[in-house]
mmCIF file of C-alpha atoms and ligand atoms in Angstrom:
data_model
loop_
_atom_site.group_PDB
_atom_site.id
_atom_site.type_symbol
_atom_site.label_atom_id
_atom_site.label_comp_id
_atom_site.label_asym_id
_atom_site.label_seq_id
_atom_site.Cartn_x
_atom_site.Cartn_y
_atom_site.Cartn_z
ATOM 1 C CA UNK A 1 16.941 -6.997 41.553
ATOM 2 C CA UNK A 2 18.011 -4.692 38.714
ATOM 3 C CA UNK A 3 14.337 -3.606 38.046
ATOM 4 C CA UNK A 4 13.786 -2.361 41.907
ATOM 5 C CA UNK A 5 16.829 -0.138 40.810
ATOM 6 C CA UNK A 6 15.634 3.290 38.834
ATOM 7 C CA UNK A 7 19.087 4.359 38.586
ATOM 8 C CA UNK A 8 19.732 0.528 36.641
ATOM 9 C CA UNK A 9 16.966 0.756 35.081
ATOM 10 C CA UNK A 10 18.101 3.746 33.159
ATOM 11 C CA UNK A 11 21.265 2.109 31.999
ATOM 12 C CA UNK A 12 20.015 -1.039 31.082
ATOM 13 C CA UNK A 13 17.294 0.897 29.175
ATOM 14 C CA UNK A 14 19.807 3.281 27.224
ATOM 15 C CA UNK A 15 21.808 0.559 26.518
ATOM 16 C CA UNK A 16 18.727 -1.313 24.989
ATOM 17 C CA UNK A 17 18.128 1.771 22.873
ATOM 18 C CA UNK A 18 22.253 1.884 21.554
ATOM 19 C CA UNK A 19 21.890 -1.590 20.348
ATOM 20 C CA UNK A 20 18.087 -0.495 18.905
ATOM 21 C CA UNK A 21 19.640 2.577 17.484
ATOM 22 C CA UNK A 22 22.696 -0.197 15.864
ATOM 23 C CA UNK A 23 20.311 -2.298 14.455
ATOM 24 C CA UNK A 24 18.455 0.252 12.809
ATOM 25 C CA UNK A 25 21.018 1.858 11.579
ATOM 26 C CA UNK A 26 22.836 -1.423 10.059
ATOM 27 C CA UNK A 27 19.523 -2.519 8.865
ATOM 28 C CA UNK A 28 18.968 1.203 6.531
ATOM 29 C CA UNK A 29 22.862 0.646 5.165
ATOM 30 C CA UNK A 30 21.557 -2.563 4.081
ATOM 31 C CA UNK A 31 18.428 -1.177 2.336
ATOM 32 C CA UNK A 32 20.921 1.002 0.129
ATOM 33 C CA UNK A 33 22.103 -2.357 -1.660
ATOM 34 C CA UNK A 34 18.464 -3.718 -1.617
ATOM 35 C CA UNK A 35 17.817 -2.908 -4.997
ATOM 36 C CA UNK A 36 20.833 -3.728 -6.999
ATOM 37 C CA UNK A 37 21.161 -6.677 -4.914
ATOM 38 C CA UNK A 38 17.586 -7.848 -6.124
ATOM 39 C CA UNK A 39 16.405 -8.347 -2.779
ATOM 40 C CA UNK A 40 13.434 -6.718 -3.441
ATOM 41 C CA UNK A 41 9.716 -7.797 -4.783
ATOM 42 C CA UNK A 42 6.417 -7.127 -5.124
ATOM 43 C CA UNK A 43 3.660 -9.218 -3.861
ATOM 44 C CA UNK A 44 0.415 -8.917 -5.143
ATOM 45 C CA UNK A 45 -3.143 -8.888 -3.504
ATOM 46 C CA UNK A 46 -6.546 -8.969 -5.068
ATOM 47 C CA UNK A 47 -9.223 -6.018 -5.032
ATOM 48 C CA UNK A 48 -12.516 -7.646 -5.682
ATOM 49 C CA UNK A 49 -16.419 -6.314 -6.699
ATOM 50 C CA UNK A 50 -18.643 -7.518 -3.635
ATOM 51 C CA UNK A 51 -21.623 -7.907 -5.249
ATOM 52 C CA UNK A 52 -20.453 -10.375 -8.457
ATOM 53 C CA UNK A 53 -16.797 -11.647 -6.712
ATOM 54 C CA UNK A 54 -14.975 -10.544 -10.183
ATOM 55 C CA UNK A 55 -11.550 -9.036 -9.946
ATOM 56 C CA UNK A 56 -11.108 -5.511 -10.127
ATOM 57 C CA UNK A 57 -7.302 -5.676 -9.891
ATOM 58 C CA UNK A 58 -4.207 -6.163 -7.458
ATOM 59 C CA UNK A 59 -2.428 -4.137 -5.318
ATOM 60 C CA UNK A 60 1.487 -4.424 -5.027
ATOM 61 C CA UNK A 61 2.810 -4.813 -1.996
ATOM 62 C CA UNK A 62 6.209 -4.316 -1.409
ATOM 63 C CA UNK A 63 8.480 -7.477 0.029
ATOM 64 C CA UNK A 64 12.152 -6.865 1.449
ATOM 65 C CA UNK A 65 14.220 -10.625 1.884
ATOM 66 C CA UNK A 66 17.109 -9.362 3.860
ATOM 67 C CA UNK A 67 20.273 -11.409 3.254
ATOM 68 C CA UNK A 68 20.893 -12.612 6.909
ATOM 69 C CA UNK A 69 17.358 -11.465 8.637
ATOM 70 C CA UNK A 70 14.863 -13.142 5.820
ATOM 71 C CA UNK A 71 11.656 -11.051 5.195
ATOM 72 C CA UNK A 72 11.026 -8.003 6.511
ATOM 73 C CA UNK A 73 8.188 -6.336 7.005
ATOM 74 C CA UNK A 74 7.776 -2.899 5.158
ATOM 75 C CA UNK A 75 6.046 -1.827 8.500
ATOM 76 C CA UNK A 76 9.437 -1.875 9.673
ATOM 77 C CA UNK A 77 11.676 -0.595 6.559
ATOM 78 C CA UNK A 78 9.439 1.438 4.810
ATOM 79 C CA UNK A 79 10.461 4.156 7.878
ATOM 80 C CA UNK A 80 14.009 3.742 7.500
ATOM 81 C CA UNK A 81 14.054 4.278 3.988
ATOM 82 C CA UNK A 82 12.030 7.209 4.478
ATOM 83 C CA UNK A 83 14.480 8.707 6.616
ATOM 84 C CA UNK A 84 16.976 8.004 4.552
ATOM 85 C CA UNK A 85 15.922 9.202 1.534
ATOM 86 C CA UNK A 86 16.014 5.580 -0.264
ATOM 87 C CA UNK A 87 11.938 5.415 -0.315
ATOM 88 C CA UNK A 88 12.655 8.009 -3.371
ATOM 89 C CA UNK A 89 14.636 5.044 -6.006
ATOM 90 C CA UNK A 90 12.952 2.312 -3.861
ATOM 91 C CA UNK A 91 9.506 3.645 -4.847
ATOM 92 C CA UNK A 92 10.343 4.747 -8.618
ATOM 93 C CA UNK A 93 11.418 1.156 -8.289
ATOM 94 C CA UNK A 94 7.950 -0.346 -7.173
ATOM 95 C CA UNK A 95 6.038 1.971 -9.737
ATOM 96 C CA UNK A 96 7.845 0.817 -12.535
ATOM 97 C CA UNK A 97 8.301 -2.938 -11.561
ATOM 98 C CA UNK A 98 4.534 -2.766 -10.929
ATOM 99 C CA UNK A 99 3.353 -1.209 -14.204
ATOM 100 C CA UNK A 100 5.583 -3.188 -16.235
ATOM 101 C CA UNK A 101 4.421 -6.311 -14.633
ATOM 102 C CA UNK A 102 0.473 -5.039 -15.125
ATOM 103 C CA UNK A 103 1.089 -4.293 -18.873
ATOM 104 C CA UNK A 104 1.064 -7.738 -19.357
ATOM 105 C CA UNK A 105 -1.816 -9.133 -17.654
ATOM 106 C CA UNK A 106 -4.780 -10.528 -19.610
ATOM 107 C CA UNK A 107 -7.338 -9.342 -18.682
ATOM 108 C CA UNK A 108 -5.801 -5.360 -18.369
ATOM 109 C CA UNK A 109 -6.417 -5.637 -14.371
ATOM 110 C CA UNK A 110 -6.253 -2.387 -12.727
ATOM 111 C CA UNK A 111 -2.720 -2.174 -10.452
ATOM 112 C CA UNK A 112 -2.714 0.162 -7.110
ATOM 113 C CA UNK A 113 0.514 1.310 -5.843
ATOM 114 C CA UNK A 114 1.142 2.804 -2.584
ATOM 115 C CA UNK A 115 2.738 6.071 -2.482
ATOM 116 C CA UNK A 116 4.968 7.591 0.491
ATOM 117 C CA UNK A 117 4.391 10.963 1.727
ATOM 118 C CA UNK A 118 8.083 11.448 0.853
ATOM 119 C CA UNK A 119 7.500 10.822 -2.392
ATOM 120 C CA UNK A 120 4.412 12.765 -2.421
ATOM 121 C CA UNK A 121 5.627 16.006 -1.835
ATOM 122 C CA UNK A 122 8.746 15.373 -4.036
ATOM 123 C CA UNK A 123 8.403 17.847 -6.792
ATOM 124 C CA UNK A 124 9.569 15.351 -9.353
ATOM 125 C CA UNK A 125 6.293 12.932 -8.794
ATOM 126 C CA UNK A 126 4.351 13.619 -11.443
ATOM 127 C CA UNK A 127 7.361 14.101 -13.999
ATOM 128 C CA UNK A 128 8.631 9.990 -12.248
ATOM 129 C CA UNK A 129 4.867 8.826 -12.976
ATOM 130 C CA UNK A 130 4.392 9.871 -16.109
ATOM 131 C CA UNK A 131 7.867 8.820 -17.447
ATOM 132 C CA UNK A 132 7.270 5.337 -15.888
ATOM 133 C CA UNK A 133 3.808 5.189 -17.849
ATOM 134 C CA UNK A 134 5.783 6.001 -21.137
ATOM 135 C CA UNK A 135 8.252 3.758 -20.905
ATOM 136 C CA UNK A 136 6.623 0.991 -19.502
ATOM 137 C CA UNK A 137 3.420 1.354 -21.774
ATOM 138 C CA UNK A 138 0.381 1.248 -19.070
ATOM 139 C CA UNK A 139 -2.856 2.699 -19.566
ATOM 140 C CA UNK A 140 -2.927 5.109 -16.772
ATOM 141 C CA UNK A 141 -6.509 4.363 -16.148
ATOM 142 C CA UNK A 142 -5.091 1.307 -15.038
ATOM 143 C CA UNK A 143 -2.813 2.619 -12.413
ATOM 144 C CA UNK A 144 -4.116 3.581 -9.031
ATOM 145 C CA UNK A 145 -1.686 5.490 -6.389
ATOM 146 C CA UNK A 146 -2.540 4.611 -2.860
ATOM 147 C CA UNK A 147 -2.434 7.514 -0.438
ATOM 148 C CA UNK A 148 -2.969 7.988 3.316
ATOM 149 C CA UNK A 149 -4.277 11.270 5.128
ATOM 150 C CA UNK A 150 -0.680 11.386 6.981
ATOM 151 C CA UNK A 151 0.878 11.191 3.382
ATOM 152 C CA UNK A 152 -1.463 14.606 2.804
ATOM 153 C CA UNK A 153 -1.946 15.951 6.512
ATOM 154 C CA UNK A 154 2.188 17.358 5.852
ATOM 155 C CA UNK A 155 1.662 20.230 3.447
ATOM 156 C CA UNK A 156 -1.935 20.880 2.476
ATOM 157 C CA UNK A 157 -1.403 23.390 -0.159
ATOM 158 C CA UNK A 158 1.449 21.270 -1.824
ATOM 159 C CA UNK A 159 -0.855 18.396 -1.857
ATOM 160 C CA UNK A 160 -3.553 19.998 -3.772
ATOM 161 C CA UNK A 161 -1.473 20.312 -6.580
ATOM 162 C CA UNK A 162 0.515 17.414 -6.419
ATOM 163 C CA UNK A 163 -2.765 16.003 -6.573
ATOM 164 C CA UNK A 164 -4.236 18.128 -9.494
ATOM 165 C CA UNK A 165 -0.944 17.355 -11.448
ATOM 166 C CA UNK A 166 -1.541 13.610 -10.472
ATOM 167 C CA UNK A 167 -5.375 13.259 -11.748
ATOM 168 C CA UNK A 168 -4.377 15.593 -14.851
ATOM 169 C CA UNK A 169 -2.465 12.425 -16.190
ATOM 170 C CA UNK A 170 -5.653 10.374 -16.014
ATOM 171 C CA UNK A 171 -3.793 7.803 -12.893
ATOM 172 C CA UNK A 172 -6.330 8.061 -10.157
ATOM 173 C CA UNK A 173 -6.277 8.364 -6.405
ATOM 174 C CA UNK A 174 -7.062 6.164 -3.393
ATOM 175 C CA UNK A 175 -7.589 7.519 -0.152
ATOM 176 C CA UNK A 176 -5.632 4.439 1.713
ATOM 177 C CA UNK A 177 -6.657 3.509 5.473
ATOM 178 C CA UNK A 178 -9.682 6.160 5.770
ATOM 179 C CA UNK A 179 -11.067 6.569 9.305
ATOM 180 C CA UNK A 180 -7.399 6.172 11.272
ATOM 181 C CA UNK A 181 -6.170 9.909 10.256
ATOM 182 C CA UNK A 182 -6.421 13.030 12.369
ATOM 183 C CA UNK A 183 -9.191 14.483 9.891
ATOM 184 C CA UNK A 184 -10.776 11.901 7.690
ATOM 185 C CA UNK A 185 -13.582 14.582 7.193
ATOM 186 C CA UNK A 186 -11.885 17.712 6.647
ATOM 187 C CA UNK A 187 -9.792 15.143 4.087
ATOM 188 C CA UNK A 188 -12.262 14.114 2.235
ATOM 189 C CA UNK A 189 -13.893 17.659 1.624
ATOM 190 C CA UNK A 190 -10.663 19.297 0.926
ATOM 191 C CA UNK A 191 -9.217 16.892 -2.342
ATOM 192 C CA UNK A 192 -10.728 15.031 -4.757
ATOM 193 C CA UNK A 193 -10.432 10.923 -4.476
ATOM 194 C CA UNK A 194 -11.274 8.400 -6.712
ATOM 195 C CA UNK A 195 -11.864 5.816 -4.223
ATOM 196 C CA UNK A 196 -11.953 5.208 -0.208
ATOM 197 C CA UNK A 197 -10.853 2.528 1.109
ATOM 198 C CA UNK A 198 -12.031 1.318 4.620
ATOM 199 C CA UNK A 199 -8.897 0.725 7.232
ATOM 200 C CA UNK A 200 -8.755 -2.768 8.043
ATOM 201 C CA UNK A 201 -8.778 -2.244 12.022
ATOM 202 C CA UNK A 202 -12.392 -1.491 11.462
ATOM 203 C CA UNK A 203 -12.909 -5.243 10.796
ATOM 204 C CA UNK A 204 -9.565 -6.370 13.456
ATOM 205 C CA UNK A 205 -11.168 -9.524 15.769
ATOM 206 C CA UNK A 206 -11.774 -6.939 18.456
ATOM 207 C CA UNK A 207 -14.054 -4.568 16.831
ATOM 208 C CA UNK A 208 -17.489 -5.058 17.691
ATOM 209 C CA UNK A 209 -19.504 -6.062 14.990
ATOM 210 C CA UNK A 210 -22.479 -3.425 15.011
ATOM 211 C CA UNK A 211 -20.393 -0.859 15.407
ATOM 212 C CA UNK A 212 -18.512 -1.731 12.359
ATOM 213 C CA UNK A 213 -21.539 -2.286 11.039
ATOM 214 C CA UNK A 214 -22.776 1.630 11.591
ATOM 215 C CA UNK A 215 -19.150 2.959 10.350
ATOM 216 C CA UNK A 216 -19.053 1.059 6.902
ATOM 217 C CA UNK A 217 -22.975 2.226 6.645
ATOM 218 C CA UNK A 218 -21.415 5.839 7.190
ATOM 219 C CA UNK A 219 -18.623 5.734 4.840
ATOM 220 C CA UNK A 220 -20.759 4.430 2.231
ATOM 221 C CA UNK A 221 -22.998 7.235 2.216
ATOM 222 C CA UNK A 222 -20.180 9.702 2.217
ATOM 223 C CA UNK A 223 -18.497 7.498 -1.045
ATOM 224 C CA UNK A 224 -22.114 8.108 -2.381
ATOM 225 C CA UNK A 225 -22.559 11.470 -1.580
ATOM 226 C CA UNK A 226 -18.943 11.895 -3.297
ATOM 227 C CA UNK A 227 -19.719 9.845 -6.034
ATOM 228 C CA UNK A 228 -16.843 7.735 -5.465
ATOM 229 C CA UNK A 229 -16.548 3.431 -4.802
ATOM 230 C CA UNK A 230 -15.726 2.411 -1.125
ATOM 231 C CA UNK A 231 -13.642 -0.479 -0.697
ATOM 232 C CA UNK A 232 -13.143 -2.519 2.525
ATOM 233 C CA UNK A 233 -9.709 -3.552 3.564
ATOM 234 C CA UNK A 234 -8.715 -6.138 5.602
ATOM 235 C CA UNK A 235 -11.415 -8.433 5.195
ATOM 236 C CA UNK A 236 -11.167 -12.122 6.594
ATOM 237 C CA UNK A 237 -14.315 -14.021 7.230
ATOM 238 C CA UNK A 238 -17.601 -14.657 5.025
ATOM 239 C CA UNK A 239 -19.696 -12.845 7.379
ATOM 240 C CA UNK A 240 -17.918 -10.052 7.251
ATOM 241 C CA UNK A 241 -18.219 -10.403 3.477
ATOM 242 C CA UNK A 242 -22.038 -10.922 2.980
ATOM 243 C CA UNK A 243 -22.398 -7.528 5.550
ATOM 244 C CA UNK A 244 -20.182 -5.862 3.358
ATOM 245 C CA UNK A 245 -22.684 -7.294 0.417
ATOM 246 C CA UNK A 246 -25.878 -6.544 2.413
ATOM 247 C CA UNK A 247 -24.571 -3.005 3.116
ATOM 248 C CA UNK A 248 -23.822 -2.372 -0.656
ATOM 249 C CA UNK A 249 -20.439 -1.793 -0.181
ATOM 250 C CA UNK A 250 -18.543 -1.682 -3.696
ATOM 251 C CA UNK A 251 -15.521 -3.661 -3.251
ATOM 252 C CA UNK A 252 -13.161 -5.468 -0.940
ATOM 253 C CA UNK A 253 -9.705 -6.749 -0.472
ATOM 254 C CA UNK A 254 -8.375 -8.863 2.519
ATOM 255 C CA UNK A 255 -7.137 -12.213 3.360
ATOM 256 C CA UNK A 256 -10.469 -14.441 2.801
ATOM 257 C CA UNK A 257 -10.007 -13.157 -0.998
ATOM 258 C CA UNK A 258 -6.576 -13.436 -1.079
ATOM 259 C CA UNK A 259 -3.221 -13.521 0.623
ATOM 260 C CA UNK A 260 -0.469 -11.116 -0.891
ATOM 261 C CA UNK A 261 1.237 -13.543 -3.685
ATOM 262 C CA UNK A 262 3.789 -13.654 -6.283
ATOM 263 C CA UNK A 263 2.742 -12.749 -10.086
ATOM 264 C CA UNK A 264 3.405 -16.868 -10.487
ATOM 265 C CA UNK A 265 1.212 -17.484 -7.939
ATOM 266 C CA UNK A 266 -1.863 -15.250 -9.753
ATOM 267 C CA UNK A 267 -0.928 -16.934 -12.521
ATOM 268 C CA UNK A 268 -1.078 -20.305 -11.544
ATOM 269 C CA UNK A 269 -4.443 -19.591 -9.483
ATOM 270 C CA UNK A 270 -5.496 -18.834 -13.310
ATOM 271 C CA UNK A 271 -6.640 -15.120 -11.946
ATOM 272 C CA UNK A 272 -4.138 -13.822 -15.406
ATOM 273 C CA UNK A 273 -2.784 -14.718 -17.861
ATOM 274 C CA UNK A 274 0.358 -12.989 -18.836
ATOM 275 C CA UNK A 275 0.771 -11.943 -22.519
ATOM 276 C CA UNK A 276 3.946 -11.865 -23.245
ATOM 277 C CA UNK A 277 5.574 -14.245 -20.565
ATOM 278 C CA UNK A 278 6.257 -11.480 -18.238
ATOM 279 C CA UNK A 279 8.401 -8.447 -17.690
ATOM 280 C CA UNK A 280 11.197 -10.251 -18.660
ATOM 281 C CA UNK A 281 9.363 -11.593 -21.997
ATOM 282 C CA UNK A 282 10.199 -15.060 -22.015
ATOM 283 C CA UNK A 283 7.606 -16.282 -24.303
ATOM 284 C CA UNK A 284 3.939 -16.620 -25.204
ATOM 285 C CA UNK A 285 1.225 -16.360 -22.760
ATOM 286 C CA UNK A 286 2.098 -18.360 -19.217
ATOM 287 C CA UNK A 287 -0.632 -21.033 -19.272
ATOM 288 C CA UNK A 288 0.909 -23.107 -16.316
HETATM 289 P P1 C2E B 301 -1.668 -0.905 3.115
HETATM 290 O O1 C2E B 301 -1.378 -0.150 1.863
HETATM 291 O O2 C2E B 301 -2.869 -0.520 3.882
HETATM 292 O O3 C2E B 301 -1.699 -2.437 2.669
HETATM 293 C C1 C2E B 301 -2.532 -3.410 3.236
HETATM 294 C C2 C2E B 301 -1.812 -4.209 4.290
HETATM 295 O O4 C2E B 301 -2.750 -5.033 4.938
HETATM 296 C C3 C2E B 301 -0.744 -5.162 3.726
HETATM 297 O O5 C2E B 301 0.277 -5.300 4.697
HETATM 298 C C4 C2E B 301 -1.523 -6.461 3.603
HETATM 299 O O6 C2E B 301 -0.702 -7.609 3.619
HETATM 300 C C5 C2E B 301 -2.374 -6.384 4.837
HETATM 301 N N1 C2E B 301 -3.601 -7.156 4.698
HETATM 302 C C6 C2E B 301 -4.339 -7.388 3.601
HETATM 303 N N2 C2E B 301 -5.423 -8.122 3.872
HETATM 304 C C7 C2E B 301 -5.391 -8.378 5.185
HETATM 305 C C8 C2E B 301 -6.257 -9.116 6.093
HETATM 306 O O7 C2E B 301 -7.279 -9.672 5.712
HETATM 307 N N3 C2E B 301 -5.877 -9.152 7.395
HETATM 308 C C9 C2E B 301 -4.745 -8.532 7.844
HETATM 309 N N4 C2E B 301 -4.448 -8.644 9.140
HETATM 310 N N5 C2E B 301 -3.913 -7.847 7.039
HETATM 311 C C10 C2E B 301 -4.235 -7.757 5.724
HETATM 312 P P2 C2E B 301 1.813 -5.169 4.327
HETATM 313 O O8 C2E B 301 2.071 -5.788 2.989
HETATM 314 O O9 C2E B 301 2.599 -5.620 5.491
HETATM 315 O O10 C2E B 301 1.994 -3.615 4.143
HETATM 316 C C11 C2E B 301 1.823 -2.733 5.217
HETATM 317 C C12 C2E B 301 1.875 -1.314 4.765
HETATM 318 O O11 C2E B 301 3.156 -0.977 4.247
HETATM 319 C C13 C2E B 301 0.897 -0.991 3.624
HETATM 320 O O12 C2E B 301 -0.412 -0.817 4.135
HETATM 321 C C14 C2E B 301 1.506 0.265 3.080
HETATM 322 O O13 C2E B 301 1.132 1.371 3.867
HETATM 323 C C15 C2E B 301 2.993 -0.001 3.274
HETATM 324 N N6 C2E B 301 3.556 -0.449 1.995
HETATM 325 C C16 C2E B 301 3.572 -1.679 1.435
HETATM 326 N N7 C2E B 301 4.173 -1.655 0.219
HETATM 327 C C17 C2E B 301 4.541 -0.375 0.010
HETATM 328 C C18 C2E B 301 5.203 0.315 -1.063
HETATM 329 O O14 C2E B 301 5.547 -0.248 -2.124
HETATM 330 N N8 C2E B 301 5.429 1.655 -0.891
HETATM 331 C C19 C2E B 301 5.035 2.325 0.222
HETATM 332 N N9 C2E B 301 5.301 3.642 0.326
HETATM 333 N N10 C2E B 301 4.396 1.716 1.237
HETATM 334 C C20 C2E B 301 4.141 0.390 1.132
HETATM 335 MG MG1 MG B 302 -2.483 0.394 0.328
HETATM 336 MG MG1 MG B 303 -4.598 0.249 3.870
HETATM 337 MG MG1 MG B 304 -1.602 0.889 5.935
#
């Protein structure tokens, strides 16, 4: 049999990586028409407050419907088009699509987008955010950029200032998927977050409940000590919930609150209202 055969082995495995390598690269050549083909959309989860269950606002999620393949998950194109340099129009893209779309929600929700480290230490950041907030008219209290500690971990020095120039135009800062980095500590001491929130493989099926239990209790004395909200991600079941609610923690976001969804859908669920029919203003406030 082939497998008993190292020399086989090889060559069936190198020829399994050329067709990888094929597909990857047909896949990122298909990115670059993503946009102007309209392929891509936001979804839209909810960020909730534990302790009353009232909205706090959405984070947009970004959705890729491939032509021939169908959805795609950005787990698997986010990388490409980081390589290739697309995450750069691709995520000026998502900003603006997302603040226009938030500007007009009733009530003024707040919207978190996630940021690449590729676009993080692109010196042009804070010049993109603050021309998207211009032109599209958002609050930017309202806006919340998502980071990761890999997104700062690249250039510390750089960060610290992309970061000051960030914060100076009032758009605040989540620390995304806290507790998976290298240095979650040394992180959080060196920059200045508005907001933690909780990786989700902290509450996965396999992790064991008191032990969870003792990490969330940890974080939320470090938000405390930092003066900052913690919010759990990931969150699926009602006991998981009312120990998030027992422990005090702040806020929470997951699929027991809410699947990722489609501005209609939020609408329709009666979560918004939109105020002037939408980013592409068709009319008076949506009240199917
Ligand atoms: P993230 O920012 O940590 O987003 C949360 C991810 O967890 C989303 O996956 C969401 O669908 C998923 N999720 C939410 N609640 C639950 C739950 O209860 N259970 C489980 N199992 N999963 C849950 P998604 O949409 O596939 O996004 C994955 C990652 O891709 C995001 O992780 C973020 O890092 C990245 N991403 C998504 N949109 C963008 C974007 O516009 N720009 C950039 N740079 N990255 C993005
Ligand atoms: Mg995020
Ligand atoms: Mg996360
Ligand atoms: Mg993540």
């Amino acid at each position: 049999r082939a497998k008993s055969n190292p020399l086989q082995r090889v060559c069936f495995y190198e020829a399994g990586m050329d067709e990888r390598i094929r597909e990857r690269r047909a896949l990122a050549a298909d990115l670059r028409d993503a946009i102007s083909q309209n392929q891509l959309m936001l979804h839209y989860q909810v960020q909730t407050i534990v302790s009353t269950g009232s909205i706090r606002g959405f984070e947009a999620l970004l959705r890729w419907k491939h032509p021939k393949l169908g959805q795609i998950p950005p787990s698997e194109f986010i990388p490409l088009a980081e390589e290739s340099g697309l995450i750069l129009p691709i995520g000026e893209w998502v900003l603006c699509t997302a603040c226009r779309e938030a500007v007009t929600w009733d009530p003024p929700y707040t919207i978190a987008v996630n940021l690449s480290a590729v676009q993080f230490i692109n010196a042009d950041l804070p010049a993109m955010v603050r021309k998207v907030l211009a032109e599209t008219g958002l609050a930017p209290e309202r806006l919340e950029l998502e980071l990761t500690e890999s997104t700062i971990f690249a250039d510390r020095e750089r960060s610290l200032e992309m970061l000051r120039q960030i914060r100076a135009l009032k758009v605040s800062i989540a620390l995304d998927d806290f507790g998976t980095g290298y240095s979650s500590l040394d992180t959080l001491r060196s920059f200045t977050f508005d907001r933690i929130k909780i990786d989700r493989s902290f509450f996965s099926a396999t992790a064991a409940t008191t032990q969870t239990t003792a990490i969330i209790r940890a974080v939320l004395a470090l938000g405390k000590s930092f003066g900052i909200p913690v919010m759990a991600e990931g969150i699926e079941t009602y006991d998981q919930l009312s120990m998030l609610n027992a422990e005090g923690c702040e806020e929470a976001q997951g699929f027991l609150l809410g699947h990722p969804v489609t501005v209609d859908d939020i609408v329709r669920k009666g979560q918004i209202a939109r105020l002037h029919g939408g980013p592409d203003g068709a009319g008076a406030v949506d009240t199917t």
